[in-house]
Coordinates of C-alpha atoms and ligand atoms in Angstrom, one line a residue:
M1171 CA 20.2 132.3 -87.3
S1172 CA 21.2 134.9 -84.8
A1173 CA 19.1 136.0 -81.8
T1174 CA 18.7 139.0 -79.5
V1175 CA 20.1 137.7 -76.3
V1176 CA 18.9 139.2 -73.0
I1177 CA 21.0 138.5 -69.9
G1178 CA 18.9 138.5 -66.7
A1179 CA 15.2 138.0 -66.2
G1180 CA 14.7 140.8 -63.8
V1181 CA 12.5 143.9 -64.5
S1182 CA 15.0 145.3 -67.0
G1183 CA 15.6 142.1 -69.0
L1184 CA 11.9 141.2 -69.1
G1185 CA 11.0 144.8 -69.9
F1186 CA 13.3 144.8 -72.9
A1187 CA 12.1 141.4 -74.2
N1188 CA 8.5 142.8 -74.2
W1189 CA 9.3 146.1 -75.8
W1190 CA 11.5 144.4 -78.4
R1191 CA 8.9 141.9 -79.3
E1192 CA 6.2 144.6 -79.5
R1193 CA 8.3 146.4 -82.2
H1194 CA 9.6 143.3 -83.9
P1195 CA 6.8 140.6 -83.7
G1196 CA 8.2 137.2 -84.4
A1197 CA 11.8 138.2 -83.6
E1198 CA 13.9 135.6 -81.8
V1199 CA 14.6 136.7 -78.2
V1200 CA 16.3 134.5 -75.6
V1201 CA 16.3 135.6 -72.0
L1202 CA 19.0 133.8 -70.0
E1203 CA 18.7 133.8 -66.2
R1204 CA 21.2 132.1 -63.9
E1205 CA 18.7 131.8 -61.0
A1206 CA 16.1 129.1 -60.9
E1207 CA 13.2 131.7 -61.3
A1208 CA 12.6 135.0 -63.0
G1209 CA 12.4 138.3 -61.1
G1210 CA 15.8 139.4 -60.0
Y1211 CA 15.4 141.6 -56.9
C1212 CA 11.7 142.0 -57.6
R1213 CA 10.8 138.7 -56.1
T1214 CA 8.3 137.7 -53.4
V1215 CA 8.4 134.9 -50.8
V1216 CA 5.1 133.4 -49.5
Q1217 CA 5.6 131.6 -46.3
D1218 CA 3.3 130.6 -43.4
G1219 CA 0.6 133.0 -44.6
F1220 CA 3.1 136.0 -44.9
I1221 CA 3.9 137.7 -48.1
W1222 CA 7.4 139.2 -48.2
D1223 CA 9.4 140.8 -51.0
Y1224 CA 13.2 140.3 -51.3
S1225 CA 13.2 143.7 -49.6
G1226 CA 10.5 146.3 -49.1
H1227 CA 9.5 147.1 -52.7
F1228 CA 6.9 149.9 -53.2
F1229 CA 6.0 151.6 -56.4
H1230 CA 5.7 155.2 -57.5
F1231 CA 5.0 155.4 -61.2
K1232 CA 5.4 158.8 -62.8
D1233 CA 4.4 157.7 -66.2
P1234 CA 0.7 156.7 -66.3
S1235 CA 1.0 154.9 -69.6
L1236 CA 3.6 152.5 -68.1
E1237 CA 1.6 151.8 -65.1
A1238 CA -1.5 151.2 -67.2
W1239 CA 0.5 148.8 -69.5
L1240 CA 1.5 146.8 -66.4
R1241 CA -2.0 146.8 -64.8
A1242 CA -3.5 145.6 -68.1
R1243 CA -1.4 142.5 -67.6
M1244 CA -2.5 142.0 -64.0
P1245 CA -6.2 141.1 -64.2
G1246 CA -7.8 140.4 -60.9
Q1247 CA -4.8 141.6 -58.9
D1248 CA -5.7 143.8 -56.0
I1249 CA -3.3 146.8 -56.4
R1250 CA -3.5 149.1 -53.4
T1251 CA -2.7 152.8 -53.4
I1252 CA -1.4 153.8 -49.9
E1253 CA -0.7 157.1 -48.4
K1254 CA 2.8 156.7 -47.1
L1255 CA 3.4 156.9 -43.3
S1256 CA 7.2 157.0 -42.8
F1257 CA 9.1 158.2 -39.8
I1258 CA 12.6 158.5 -38.3
R1259 CA 13.1 157.0 -34.9
Y1260 CA 15.4 159.6 -33.3
A1261 CA 16.3 159.4 -29.6
G1262 CA 13.1 157.5 -28.8
K1263 CA 10.8 160.0 -30.8
D1264 CA 9.2 159.4 -34.1
I1265 CA 9.9 162.3 -36.5
D1266 CA 8.2 162.6 -39.9
F1267 CA 10.3 161.9 -42.9
P1268 CA 12.3 163.6 -44.3
F1269 CA 14.2 164.7 -41.3
Q1270 CA 15.4 168.0 -42.8
K1271 CA 11.9 169.2 -43.2
H1272 CA 10.8 168.2 -39.7
I1273 CA 13.5 169.5 -37.4
H1274 CA 10.8 171.4 -35.5
Q1275 CA 9.6 168.0 -34.2
L1276 CA 12.9 167.5 -32.4
P1277 CA 13.4 168.2 -28.8
H1278 CA 13.7 172.0 -28.4
A1279 CA 17.5 172.3 -27.9
E1280 CA 18.2 170.0 -30.8
F1281 CA 15.8 171.9 -33.1
L1282 CA 17.6 175.2 -32.2
E1283 CA 20.9 173.5 -32.9
C1284 CA 19.8 172.3 -36.3
L1285 CA 18.3 175.7 -37.2
V1286 CA 21.3 177.7 -36.2
E1287 CA 23.7 175.3 -38.0
L1288 CA 21.4 175.5 -41.1
Y1289 CA 21.5 179.3 -41.0
F1290 CA 25.3 179.5 -40.5
R1291 CA 26.1 176.5 -42.8
P1292 CA 29.5 176.7 -44.5
T1293 CA 29.2 178.2 -47.9
G1294 CA 32.1 178.1 -50.4
D1295 CA 32.8 179.3 -53.9
A1296 CA 33.7 176.0 -55.4
P1297 CA 31.0 173.3 -55.8
P1298 CA 31.0 170.6 -53.1
A1299 CA 33.5 167.8 -53.8
S1300 CA 31.5 164.9 -52.2
F1301 CA 28.0 163.9 -51.1
G1302 CA 29.1 164.4 -47.5
E1303 CA 30.3 167.9 -48.2
M1304 CA 27.1 168.7 -50.1
L1305 CA 25.1 167.8 -47.1
Y1306 CA 27.0 170.1 -44.8
R1307 CA 26.9 173.0 -47.3
R1308 CA 23.2 172.7 -48.0
L1309 CA 21.7 171.6 -44.7
G1310 CA 24.4 172.4 -42.1
K1311 CA 26.1 170.3 -39.5
G1312 CA 23.1 169.7 -37.2
I1313 CA 20.9 168.0 -39.7
T1314 CA 23.8 166.2 -41.3
D1315 CA 25.3 164.8 -38.1
K1316 CA 22.1 163.9 -36.4
F1317 CA 20.5 162.0 -39.3
L1318 CA 21.8 162.2 -42.9
R1319 CA 25.4 161.0 -42.2
P1320 CA 24.7 158.2 -39.7
Y1321 CA 21.7 156.9 -41.5
N1322 CA 23.3 156.9 -45.0
E1323 CA 26.6 155.5 -43.7
K1324 CA 24.8 152.6 -42.1
L1325 CA 23.0 152.0 -45.4
Y1326 CA 25.8 152.5 -47.9
A1327 CA 28.6 151.1 -45.6
I1328 CA 31.0 153.8 -46.8
D1329 CA 32.2 157.2 -45.7
L1330 CA 29.8 159.7 -47.5
D1331 CA 32.8 161.9 -48.3
K1332 CA 33.8 159.2 -50.8
L1333 CA 30.5 159.5 -52.8
D1334 CA 29.7 161.7 -55.7
V1335 CA 27.7 164.9 -54.9
D1336 CA 24.7 163.4 -56.9
A1337 CA 25.1 159.9 -55.5
M1338 CA 21.3 159.5 -54.7
G1339 CA 20.0 161.5 -57.7
R1340 CA 16.3 162.4 -57.5
F1341 CA 15.9 160.0 -54.5
F1342 CA 17.6 162.6 -52.2
P1343 CA 14.9 164.8 -50.7
H1344 CA 16.5 168.3 -51.2
A1345 CA 15.2 171.2 -49.2
D1346 CA 16.3 174.8 -48.8
I1347 CA 15.9 177.1 -45.8
A1348 CA 12.6 178.5 -47.2
D1349 CA 11.1 174.9 -47.6
I1350 CA 12.3 173.9 -44.1
I1351 CA 10.9 177.0 -42.4
A1352 CA 7.6 177.0 -44.4
N1353 CA 7.1 173.4 -43.3
M1354 CA 7.1 174.6 -39.6
R1355 CA 3.8 176.4 -40.1
P1356 CA 0.9 174.6 -38.3
G1357 CA -0.8 172.2 -40.8
A1358 CA 2.0 172.4 -43.4
K1359 CA 2.6 169.0 -45.2
A1360 CA 6.0 168.3 -46.7
T1361 CA 5.7 167.1 -50.3
S1362 CA 7.9 164.2 -51.6
Y1363 CA 8.2 162.1 -54.7
N1364 CA 6.5 159.2 -53.0
A1365 CA 3.7 160.7 -50.9
T1366 CA 1.6 157.8 -52.0
F1367 CA 2.7 154.4 -53.3
T1368 CA 1.1 151.4 -54.9
Y1369 CA 1.5 147.8 -53.9
P1370 CA 0.0 144.6 -55.4
A1371 CA -1.6 142.4 -52.8
G1372 CA 0.4 139.4 -54.2
G1373 CA 3.7 141.2 -53.7
A1374 CA 6.3 142.7 -56.1
I1375 CA 6.5 139.5 -58.1
Q1376 CA 3.1 140.4 -59.6
Y1377 CA 4.9 142.9 -61.8
I1378 CA 7.2 140.1 -63.0
H1379 CA 4.2 137.9 -63.8
A1380 CA 2.8 140.9 -65.8
L1381 CA 6.1 141.1 -67.8
L1382 CA 6.2 137.3 -68.4
R1383 CA 2.6 137.2 -69.6
D1384 CA 3.0 138.0 -73.3
L1385 CA 6.4 136.3 -73.8
P1386 CA 6.1 133.1 -75.8
P1387 CA 6.8 129.9 -73.8
G1388 CA 10.5 129.0 -73.9
T1389 CA 11.6 132.7 -74.2
V1390 CA 13.1 132.7 -70.6
A1391 CA 15.6 130.0 -69.8
C1392 CA 16.2 129.9 -66.0
D1393 CA 19.1 128.1 -64.3
E1394 CA 21.2 129.1 -67.4
G1395 CA 23.8 131.7 -66.5
V1396 CA 26.0 133.2 -69.1
T1397 CA 29.6 132.1 -68.5
A1398 CA 31.3 133.9 -71.4
I1399 CA 30.7 136.2 -74.3
D1400 CA 32.8 135.7 -77.4
L1401 CA 32.7 139.1 -79.1
R1402 CA 34.8 137.9 -82.1
A1403 CA 32.6 134.8 -82.9
R1404 CA 29.5 136.8 -81.7
E1405 CA 28.4 133.9 -79.4
V1406 CA 27.0 133.8 -75.9
V1407 CA 28.3 130.8 -73.9
T1408 CA 26.3 129.0 -71.2
P1409 CA 26.9 125.6 -69.6
R1410 CA 24.3 124.2 -72.0
R1411 CA 24.9 125.9 -75.3
R1412 CA 26.5 128.6 -77.5
I1413 CA 24.0 131.1 -78.9
A1414 CA 24.8 133.3 -81.9
F1415 CA 23.7 136.8 -81.2
D1416 CA 22.9 139.9 -83.2
R1417 CA 22.8 142.0 -80.1
I1418 CA 22.9 141.5 -76.3
V1419 CA 21.0 143.5 -73.7
S1420 CA 22.5 142.7 -70.3
S1421 CA 21.2 143.6 -66.8
A1422 CA 24.1 141.8 -65.1
P1423 CA 26.3 144.1 -63.0
L1424 CA 28.5 146.1 -65.4
P1425 CA 31.9 145.0 -64.1
A1426 CA 30.7 141.3 -64.4
L1427 CA 29.6 141.9 -68.0
A1428 CA 32.9 143.6 -68.9
K1429 CA 34.7 140.5 -67.5
L1430 CA 32.4 138.1 -69.4
C1431 CA 33.3 140.0 -72.6
G1432 CA 37.0 140.2 -71.8
I1433 CA 36.9 144.0 -72.0
P1434 CA 39.7 145.7 -70.0
H1435 CA 38.3 147.9 -67.2
D1436 CA 39.1 149.3 -63.9
A1437 CA 37.3 146.9 -61.5
G1438 CA 38.5 148.9 -58.5
V1439 CA 36.1 151.8 -59.1
F1440 CA 33.0 149.6 -58.9
S1441 CA 32.3 149.3 -55.2
S1442 CA 28.9 148.7 -53.6
N1443 CA 27.3 147.6 -50.4
K1444 CA 25.3 144.5 -49.6
V1445 CA 22.1 144.4 -47.7
L1446 CA 20.9 141.5 -45.5
V1447 CA 17.2 141.5 -45.3
F1448 CA 15.3 139.7 -42.6
N1449 CA 11.6 139.1 -43.2
L1450 CA 9.9 138.3 -39.8
G1451 CA 6.4 137.1 -39.1
F1452 CA 4.8 137.4 -35.6
D1453 CA 1.8 135.9 -34.0
R1454 CA 0.0 139.2 -33.4
K1455 CA -0.3 142.8 -34.4
G1456 CA 2.3 145.4 -33.4
M1457 CA 2.5 149.1 -34.2
R1458 CA -0.2 150.6 -36.4
D1459 CA -0.1 153.7 -38.6
V1460 CA 3.5 153.2 -39.9
H1461 CA 4.7 151.7 -43.2
W1462 CA 8.4 152.1 -42.6
M1463 CA 10.9 153.7 -40.3
Y1464 CA 14.5 154.9 -40.5
F1465 CA 17.0 154.3 -37.7
P1466 CA 20.1 156.6 -37.7
D1467 CA 21.4 155.2 -34.3
R1468 CA 24.6 153.5 -35.1
A1469 CA 24.2 151.2 -32.0
L1470 CA 21.2 149.5 -33.8
S1471 CA 21.9 146.7 -36.2
F1472 CA 19.4 147.8 -38.8
Y1473 CA 18.9 151.0 -40.8
R1474 CA 15.3 150.5 -41.8
V1475 CA 12.3 148.5 -40.7
G1476 CA 9.0 148.2 -42.7
W1477 CA 5.5 146.8 -41.7
Y1478 CA 3.8 144.8 -44.5
D1479 CA 0.8 144.1 -42.2
N1480 CA 0.0 147.8 -42.2
I1481 CA -0.1 147.8 -46.0
F1482 CA -2.3 144.7 -46.2
A1483 CA -4.3 145.6 -43.0
S1484 CA -3.6 142.2 -41.7
D1485 CA -3.7 141.1 -38.0
R1486 CA -0.2 139.6 -37.6
M1487 CA 2.9 141.8 -37.5
S1488 CA 5.0 141.2 -40.7
L1489 CA 8.3 143.1 -40.9
Y1490 CA 11.2 143.5 -43.2
V1491 CA 14.4 144.6 -41.5
E1492 CA 17.4 145.8 -43.6
I1493 CA 21.1 145.8 -42.5
G1494 CA 23.8 147.4 -44.7
A1495 CA 27.3 146.0 -44.9
T1496 CA 30.5 146.3 -46.9
S1497 CA 30.7 143.9 -49.9
D1498 CA 33.3 141.8 -48.2
A1499 CA 31.3 141.3 -45.0
T1500 CA 30.3 137.8 -43.9
F1501 CA 27.1 137.3 -41.9
D1502 CA 26.4 134.9 -39.0
V1503 CA 22.7 134.9 -39.8
A1504 CA 21.4 133.2 -36.7
A1505 CA 23.4 135.5 -34.4
L1506 CA 22.3 138.6 -36.4
R1507 CA 18.7 137.5 -36.2
D1508 CA 18.9 137.3 -32.4
R1509 CA 20.5 140.8 -32.3
V1510 CA 17.8 142.2 -34.6
L1511 CA 15.1 140.8 -32.3
A1512 CA 16.8 142.3 -29.3
D1513 CA 17.1 145.7 -31.1
L1514 CA 13.4 145.5 -32.1
R1515 CA 12.5 144.9 -28.4
R1516 CA 14.8 147.8 -27.4
E1517 CA 12.9 150.1 -29.8
R1518 CA 9.5 148.7 -28.5
I1519 CA 8.6 147.4 -32.0
V1520 CA 8.4 143.9 -30.6
T1521 CA 6.8 143.8 -27.2
D1522 CA 4.8 140.6 -26.4
Q1523 CA 4.7 139.3 -30.0
R1524 CA 6.2 135.9 -30.7
L1525 CA 8.2 135.2 -33.9
V1526 CA 6.5 132.4 -35.8
S1527 CA 8.1 132.6 -39.2
H1528 CA 11.3 134.0 -40.7
H1529 CA 13.3 134.3 -43.9
H1530 CA 16.4 136.1 -45.0
V1531 CA 18.1 137.1 -48.2
V1532 CA 21.3 138.9 -49.1
L1533 CA 21.2 141.5 -51.9
D1534 CA 24.7 141.8 -53.3
P1535 CA 25.2 144.3 -54.8
A1536 CA 22.4 146.3 -53.3
Y1537 CA 23.4 150.0 -53.4
V1538 CA 26.3 150.9 -55.7
H1539 CA 28.7 153.5 -54.6
I1540 CA 28.4 156.3 -57.1
T1541 CA 31.7 158.2 -57.3
R1542 CA 33.3 160.4 -59.9
A1543 CA 35.5 157.5 -60.9
S1544 CA 32.6 155.0 -61.2
L1545 CA 30.6 157.5 -63.3
A1546 CA 33.5 158.0 -65.7
E1547 CA 34.3 154.3 -66.0
T1548 CA 30.6 153.4 -66.4
T1549 CA 30.2 155.9 -69.3
R1550 CA 33.4 154.7 -71.0
L1551 CA 32.6 151.0 -70.6
R1552 CA 29.0 151.2 -71.7
A1553 CA 30.0 153.0 -74.8
A1554 CA 32.8 150.4 -75.6
L1555 CA 30.3 147.6 -75.1
A1556 CA 27.6 149.3 -77.2
A1557 CA 30.1 149.6 -80.0
E1558 CA 30.2 145.7 -79.9
G1559 CA 26.4 145.4 -79.9
V1560 CA 26.3 144.7 -76.2
H1561 CA 24.0 147.1 -74.2
S1562 CA 24.3 147.2 -70.5
V1563 CA 21.1 148.3 -68.8
G1564 CA 19.3 148.3 -65.5
R1565 CA 20.2 149.2 -61.9
Y1566 CA 23.5 147.2 -62.0
G1567 CA 24.2 147.3 -65.7
G1568 CA 24.0 151.1 -65.4
W1569 CA 25.7 151.0 -62.0
T1570 CA 23.2 153.5 -60.6
Y1571 CA 20.4 154.2 -58.2
C1572 CA 17.0 153.7 -59.7
S1573 CA 13.5 152.3 -59.4
I1574 CA 11.7 149.6 -61.4
E1575 CA 9.9 152.3 -63.3
D1576 CA 13.3 153.7 -64.4
N1577 CA 14.3 150.2 -65.5
L1578 CA 11.2 149.9 -67.7
L1579 CA 11.5 153.4 -69.1
E1580 CA 15.2 152.8 -70.0
T1581 CA 14.6 149.5 -71.7
R1582 CA 11.5 150.8 -73.6
A1583 CA 13.6 153.7 -74.9
L1584 CA 16.5 151.3 -75.9
A1585 CA 14.1 149.0 -77.8
Q1586 CA 12.9 152.1 -79.7
T1587 CA 16.3 153.4 -80.6
L1588 CA 18.2 150.2 -81.4
Ligands
FAD3035 C1 17.1 147.2 -50.8 C2 16.4 147.7 -52.1 C3 15.1 148.2 -52.1 C4 14.5 148.6 -53.3 N1 13.2 149.2 -53.2 C5 12.6 149.5 -54.4 C6 11.3 150.1 -54.3 O1 10.7 150.2 -53.3 N2 10.7 150.4 -55.5 C7 11.3 150.3 -56.7 O2 10.8 150.6 -57.8 N3 12.6 149.8 -56.8 C8 13.2 149.4 -55.6 N4 14.5 148.9 -55.7 C9 15.2 148.8 -57.0 C10 14.7 147.6 -57.8 O3 14.9 146.4 -57.0 C11 15.6 147.5 -59.0 O4 15.6 148.7 -59.8 C12 15.2 146.4 -60.0 O5 14.8 145.2 -59.3 C13 16.4 146.1 -60.9 O6 16.0 145.2 -61.9 P1 17.1 144.8 -62.9 O7 16.5 143.8 -63.8 O8 17.8 145.9 -63.5 O9 18.2 144.0 -62.0 P2 18.1 142.6 -61.2 O10 16.8 142.6 -60.5 O11 19.4 142.6 -60.4 O12 18.1 141.5 -62.3 C14 19.3 141.1 -63.0 C15 19.1 139.6 -63.3 O13 20.3 139.2 -64.0 C16 20.7 137.9 -63.5 N5 22.1 137.7 -63.9 C17 23.2 138.3 -63.4 N6 24.3 137.8 -64.0 C18 23.8 136.8 -64.9 C19 24.5 136.0 -65.8 N7 25.8 136.0 -65.9 N8 23.8 135.1 -66.5 C20 22.4 135.1 -66.4 N9 21.7 135.9 -65.6 C21 22.4 136.8 -64.8 C22 20.4 138.0 -62.0 O14 20.3 136.7 -61.5 C23 19.1 138.8 -62.0 O15 18.0 138.0 -62.0 C24 15.2 148.5 -54.5 C25 16.4 147.9 -54.6 C26 17.1 147.5 -53.4 C27 18.4 146.9 -53.4

C-alpha cells in the first residue's frame, strides 16, 4: 500500500497532515522528521525558569477560523494578546517603529535631512531594479541610509541591491509621503500589520502541540531524515526503511528536495542568510515597556533584541538577541556571547543585571534571499516536482518570506486541491 509521505514535522508538515486527514479520514500519512523532536523553527526551550523560542516568534492571525481551530486544540493554554511596543535604537534615541513613519522623532537636523531627501527622492520611468533601489525611489536617501539599508543588510547579510524589489512582500511597511506627513500630527498612531500580537504562555511550541493533538500515534517519525527519493520506483528512502508513496508533501528547503529527487536545478540561485540566536536570562528586571528593538548601527553585533519578560510580565530580564550572517560564516559562540553582552551594556540594556542562564541556536537557512533568479527557479522547480507528485511547501520549500499562518493557509489549500 502506498502512503502520503510528509517531509518535516514543522508547522507546514504537521498542518498538511491534519488537513489531509480531515478530508481523508483513515488515509495513511507518514510524517518523517530528521530532528529528535517535532516543531522545526517553531520550537521552545524551557531552562532555569525561562521560556525561550528558537527565535522571537509572535503571531498575527488574519484568518479568525484558523486561529480558532488552533485554540480549540490548546485547552487551558494562556494565550495573551499584547499591544506591540517596538522601537529602533538610533544614535542613543528610541524611535517608534517603523522608522519611515517616525522621522519626526529624530534629532531636528536629521529629521529635516530625511524629509528633504524624501521630497526630492529620485524618480525614474522604469520600475526599480532591486530592493535597494526601490527604497531610494520610494523613501529617499535619508530614510534608506539611516535605517533601512544598514538594518536590513545586517539581517540579510547581503547587499540590498541584489534582492528582488518585492523581497519582503507584505512584511515591508510601505509608506508614502502623505502617510509619513499625516503621522507627524500630534496624537497620530501609525497602523501596521502587527499592531497587536498573540503569544501562548508556554511558548511557540504550543502551536506544534495543537497540530500534533489529533494525529494518530505513530504518524510522526522523529530522528528519521529522508536521504533519497526514488521518483521512478516511487519510494522515499530513510536510514530505516523504504516507503512507497502516492504523493509527497515536503517542507525541506527546496534546493535540498531537488537534490534528494535528483532533479537538475541551478543551486547557485538559492542563497540565504543564517541567524545565530542567543537566549539570555538575567537575575533581575531590565527595561520595561518594550517588546523588541531594532539596531541599525553596524558597529553592534546584533540587529534585533526582544524582551520575553515584558510579554510574560515576569521579574527577571529574558532576552533573545539575533545576529545575521552569511551562510558560510562560522561562529565562535563563546566569544560572540561576550561581545553581545558588551554591546548590550553599551546600549544600557544590561546595567547591573547578572547573566544566570543562556542558550543559543543557529537557524540555517533563516531568511532566504529572494532575487529575480530565485523566483524564476523556484516556480520552475516546484512545477517540475509537482508533476512527479512531490509538492514543495512552507517557508523553505517555497523559498520565501512568510509567517506560520501563511504556512497553515498554504497547506490547508493544498490539501483541498490535491
Ligand atoms: C528569525 C525568524 C523569526 C521568525 N519569527 C516569526 C514570527 O514571529 N511569527 C511567525 O508567524 N513566523 C515567524 N517566523 C517564520 C516561521 O518560523 C516559519 O514560517 C515556520 O516555522 C516555517 O515552518 P515550516 O514547517 O515551513 O519549516 P521548518 O520549521 O523549517 O520545518 C521544516 C522541517 O523539515 C525538517 N527536514 C528538513 N529536511 C528534512 C529531511 N531530509 N528529512 C526529514 N525532515 C527534514 C526540518 O528538520 C524541520 O523540522 C520566523 C522565522 C525566522 C527564521
